[in-house]
XYZ file of C-alpha atoms in Angstrom:
313
model
C 3.668 -3.348 9.875
C 0.649 -3.566 7.575
C -1.055 -5.993 5.240
C 0.930 -4.644 2.269
C 4.070 -6.090 3.856
C 2.651 -9.520 4.768
C 3.549 -11.852 1.959
C 5.819 -14.799 1.220
C 9.454 -13.609 0.964
C 9.757 -15.519 -2.298
C 6.409 -14.228 -3.557
C 8.027 -11.471 -5.613
C 9.940 -14.136 -7.600
C 6.898 -16.179 -8.698
C 7.150 -16.437 -12.488
C 3.691 -14.971 -13.256
C 4.072 -12.229 -10.663
C 7.596 -11.340 -11.789
C 6.379 -11.020 -15.368
C 3.376 -8.813 -14.587
C 4.740 -6.810 -11.649
C 8.391 -6.577 -12.493
C 9.200 -7.355 -16.080
C 6.498 -5.541 -18.048
C 6.975 -2.084 -16.418
C 10.771 -2.373 -16.739
C 10.541 -3.469 -20.381
C 8.153 -0.633 -21.225
C 10.464 1.936 -19.686
C 13.515 0.461 -21.415
C 11.799 0.465 -24.848
C 10.657 4.129 -24.434
C 14.081 5.387 -23.322
C 15.963 3.328 -25.999
C 13.622 4.637 -28.678
C 14.458 8.244 -27.697
C 18.184 7.448 -27.705
C 18.058 5.701 -31.076
C 16.007 8.676 -32.422
C 18.778 11.129 -31.513
C 18.593 11.911 -27.787
C 20.103 13.301 -25.697
C 19.720 16.513 -27.656
C 22.143 18.525 -25.512
C 24.915 16.043 -26.229
C 24.407 15.846 -29.982
C 23.776 19.577 -30.455
C 20.539 18.996 -32.360
C 16.869 19.787 -31.933
C 15.224 17.072 -34.073
C 14.391 13.472 -33.389
C 14.292 10.904 -36.164
C 12.048 7.999 -35.329
C 12.754 6.575 -38.779
C 16.374 6.270 -37.646
C 15.187 4.670 -34.412
C 13.233 2.071 -36.359
C 16.280 1.374 -38.564
C 18.466 0.820 -35.504
C 15.904 -1.504 -33.929
C 15.475 -3.467 -37.183
C 19.249 -3.945 -37.480
C 19.647 -5.445 -34.028
C 21.178 -8.891 -34.141
C 20.028 -11.956 -32.242
C 22.798 -11.561 -29.682
C 21.906 -7.905 -29.047
C 18.220 -8.769 -28.608
C 19.099 -11.549 -26.190
C 21.401 -9.148 -24.283
C 18.570 -6.600 -24.020
C 16.058 -9.212 -22.787
C 18.530 -10.542 -20.229
C 19.382 -7.032 -19.092
C 15.748 -6.120 -18.574
C 15.145 -9.372 -16.731
C 18.109 -8.754 -14.428
C 16.870 -5.261 -13.631
C 13.360 -6.625 -12.888
C 14.790 -9.280 -10.536
C 17.141 -6.849 -8.804
C 14.282 -4.379 -8.208
C 11.901 -7.085 -6.926
C 12.895 -6.534 -3.242
C 12.117 -2.826 -3.684
C 8.464 -3.538 -4.450
C 7.342 -3.035 -0.848
C 9.234 0.280 -0.412
C 7.597 1.457 -3.644
C 4.145 0.665 -2.337
C 5.002 2.270 0.993
C 6.061 5.426 -0.841
C 2.793 5.464 -2.793
C 0.898 5.035 0.462
C 2.449 8.292 1.670
C 5.488 7.045 3.559
C 7.612 10.088 3.090
C 8.690 12.808 5.569
C 6.236 15.561 6.488
C 8.744 18.086 5.132
C 8.191 16.617 1.625
C 4.465 17.327 1.649
C 2.828 14.521 3.617
C 1.042 17.121 5.725
C -0.485 18.762 2.650
C -1.477 15.343 1.269
C -3.144 14.424 4.559
C -5.150 17.688 4.469
C -6.318 16.961 0.900
C -7.408 13.416 1.877
C -9.325 14.730 4.895
C -11.053 17.296 2.689
C -12.081 14.615 0.213
C -13.426 12.426 3.031
C -15.248 15.414 4.455
C -16.991 16.024 1.106
C -18.106 12.382 0.954
C -19.409 11.992 4.497
C -22.553 14.248 4.141
C -23.655 12.178 1.118
C -23.953 9.077 3.368
C -26.576 10.709 5.656
C -30.212 10.056 4.874
C -32.667 13.025 5.241
C -34.966 13.083 8.285
C -37.966 13.768 6.134
C -39.498 10.429 5.147
C -41.065 11.938 2.050
C -37.550 12.638 0.796
C -36.456 9.007 1.243
C -36.882 8.014 -2.393
C -35.188 4.856 -3.755
C -32.719 7.061 -5.604
C -31.730 8.950 -2.445
C -31.336 5.725 -0.423
C -29.309 4.091 -3.195
C -26.991 7.076 -3.560
C -26.468 7.265 0.202
C -25.636 3.543 0.259
C -23.133 3.911 -2.541
C -21.478 6.872 -0.816
C -21.333 4.884 2.432
C -19.753 1.904 0.736
C -17.171 4.159 -0.958
C -16.416 5.816 2.366
C -15.827 2.506 4.148
C -13.741 1.046 1.350
C -11.510 4.076 0.748
C -11.029 5.652 4.178
C -10.357 4.216 7.659
C -12.735 5.182 10.446
C -10.179 6.224 13.103
C -8.695 9.653 12.402
C -5.197 8.580 13.375
C -5.122 5.991 10.600
C -5.634 8.566 7.835
C -2.776 8.673 5.309
C -1.740 11.370 2.831
C -2.575 9.418 -0.320
C -5.640 7.702 -1.802
C -3.758 4.410 -2.023
C -2.642 4.620 1.581
C -6.179 5.291 2.787
C -7.628 2.377 0.738
C -5.139 0.014 2.382
C -5.684 1.566 5.811
C -9.436 1.077 5.415
C -8.816 -2.611 4.702
C -6.566 -3.042 7.690
C -9.055 -1.242 9.933
C -12.158 -3.091 8.871
C -11.151 -6.630 7.876
C -12.218 -8.934 10.720
C -13.127 -6.011 13.007
C -16.723 -7.226 13.487
C -15.389 -10.546 14.785
C -12.898 -9.030 17.239
C -9.909 -9.674 14.949
C -7.019 -7.363 14.315
C -6.327 -7.826 10.611
C -2.645 -6.915 10.735
C -1.965 -9.401 13.552
C -4.187 -12.198 12.259
C -3.482 -12.111 8.522
C -0.129 -14.005 8.624
C -1.924 -16.788 10.494
C -5.117 -16.730 8.437
C -3.532 -16.672 4.992
C -2.062 -20.234 5.171
C -5.506 -21.742 5.930
C -7.363 -19.994 3.104
C -9.093 -22.118 0.515
C -7.535 -22.352 -2.911
C -10.184 -20.224 -4.621
C -10.105 -17.456 -2.014
C -6.301 -17.428 -1.961
C -6.195 -17.192 -5.760
C -8.509 -14.168 -5.689
C -6.482 -12.505 -2.959
C -3.214 -13.134 -4.773
C -4.536 -11.946 -8.132
C -5.846 -8.696 -6.716
C -2.634 -8.090 -4.790
C -0.651 -8.677 -7.970
C -2.796 -6.188 -9.858
C -2.268 -3.560 -7.169
C 1.486 -4.143 -7.115
C 1.739 -4.139 -10.934
C -0.142 -0.852 -11.203
C 1.939 0.678 -8.410
C 5.185 -0.493 -9.995
C 4.088 0.914 -13.360
C 3.229 4.262 -11.747
C 6.684 4.554 -10.086
C 8.499 3.296 -13.203
C 6.586 5.690 -15.475
C 7.339 8.620 -13.146
C 11.082 7.820 -13.229
C 10.870 7.416 -17.018
C 9.334 10.873 -17.208
C 12.311 12.355 -15.342
C 14.798 10.518 -17.587
C 12.919 11.558 -20.736
C 12.985 15.236 -19.708
C 16.724 14.970 -19.212
C 17.175 13.401 -22.660
C 14.917 15.914 -24.425
C 16.241 19.159 -22.915
C 16.821 21.522 -25.807
C 14.608 19.597 -28.204
C 11.947 22.280 -28.398
C 8.442 20.783 -28.593
C 9.852 17.225 -28.643
C 10.068 17.547 -24.877
C 6.296 17.062 -24.868
C 7.004 13.389 -25.459
C 7.744 13.202 -21.734
C 3.984 13.620 -21.215
C 3.484 10.074 -22.423
C 5.099 8.332 -19.425
C 3.752 11.085 -17.177
C 0.207 10.339 -18.290
C 0.861 6.639 -17.872
C 2.049 7.268 -14.301
C -1.219 9.102 -13.436
C -3.418 6.434 -14.991
C -1.452 3.626 -13.361
C -1.714 5.235 -9.910
C -5.452 5.517 -10.320
C -5.491 1.881 -11.310
C -3.452 0.993 -8.211
C -6.038 2.721 -5.998
C -8.896 0.818 -7.617
C -6.924 -2.428 -7.305
C -6.291 -1.687 -3.622
C -10.036 -1.317 -3.053
C -10.650 -4.648 -4.774
C -7.815 -6.248 -2.787
C -9.428 -4.953 0.408
C -12.715 -6.601 -0.512
C -10.933 -9.900 -1.119
C -9.189 -9.741 2.265
C -12.445 -8.907 4.059
C -14.102 -11.867 2.350
C -11.215 -14.106 3.454
C -11.887 -13.153 7.085
C -15.625 -13.759 6.633
C -15.241 -17.175 5.034
C -12.211 -18.686 6.777
C -11.923 -17.327 10.295
C -13.463 -20.592 11.566
C -10.738 -22.515 9.715
C -8.141 -20.597 11.709
C -9.706 -21.776 14.985
C -9.736 -25.357 13.637
C -6.021 -25.102 12.725
C -5.316 -23.790 16.220
C -7.278 -26.767 17.702
C -9.673 -24.400 19.453
C -13.336 -25.320 19.942
C -15.861 -23.538 17.791
C -17.618 -20.710 19.702
C -21.325 -21.215 20.423
C -22.389 -17.644 19.570
C -21.097 -14.366 18.139
C -20.374 -12.908 21.592
C -18.167 -15.865 22.559
C -16.402 -15.705 19.208
C -15.689 -11.963 19.685
C -14.218 -12.485 23.138
C -12.117 -15.458 22.011
C -10.744 -13.545 19.031
C -9.840 -10.551 21.199
C -7.914 -12.823 23.558
C -6.054 -14.421 20.665
C -5.100 -10.990 19.221
C -3.929 -9.827 22.668
C -1.758 -12.916 22.990
C -0.220 -12.505 19.489
C 0.167 -8.770 19.752
C 1.222 -8.255 23.379
C 2.083 -11.699 24.653
C -0.880 -11.796 27.042
C -1.250 -15.536 28.003
C -4.626 -17.192 27.605
C -5.951 -20.430 29.125
C -8.032 -22.466 26.669
C -9.215 -26.016 26.295
C -8.028 -27.555 23.033
C -10.339 -29.443 20.762
C -9.426 -33.079 20.328
C -7.860 -33.840 16.981
C -9.970 -36.073 14.734
């Protein structure tokens, strides 16, 4: 289990989320594929090698109200049906595929990239070389390293998206003795409205970009099948392919932003969790760390703990 799987079961059916995450990528793919079909694809079926986008425009302009409604309803149904597959899509983009399909190679690439970044975080021993520019660049590299890669080696994943999410799960709440994956389902309900809105918005942006990347990749495959034998027209498949690449990069950036929001949620509302549990506020950071570790051990492993509850006011 990870933080990418911890959400309300009905969350994927929220109107705004369904529109951004589900409907728009599905509609874009449907429009692109239908345009190719109306323009004359598939080429191998019609024994031609030329697309007519003028004809596609004519077909689209001649659509009746009933046909337009049918298309809109069809796209909506597909978006709703695919909503439960959002988590598997994100898991796949995180690198959740068998090693035989290249996860080992992906992991090697990610370790190489992390290895290139690590030396840039080290400040030189020579004080004369510690210029403001050098210190600033080292700080930026360190922040990028912490936000995009987990510290423990065994948490490394074969994709950039997977490592950004693993870094969040590894670091959120760690300084307070909290295990983010265990605590998040209990912390999320006590978040303030503003913090929850930021967390939800950034999660939606990550999911929308990830869905667009997967949808665009599938559209690329369908487009190639439709354009086989169409000579240079097959280059049109580069449009969804390019969109898939850009969308994946956007998903990685959104995952980094989502991680920052989750870390902030732990910083700002961990005390609210103790209040909701009717536990007394710790007197110092050491007591807080020990208490949080005991809570995580109880939730994770069922280790009982003996505490005095705070009287309800």
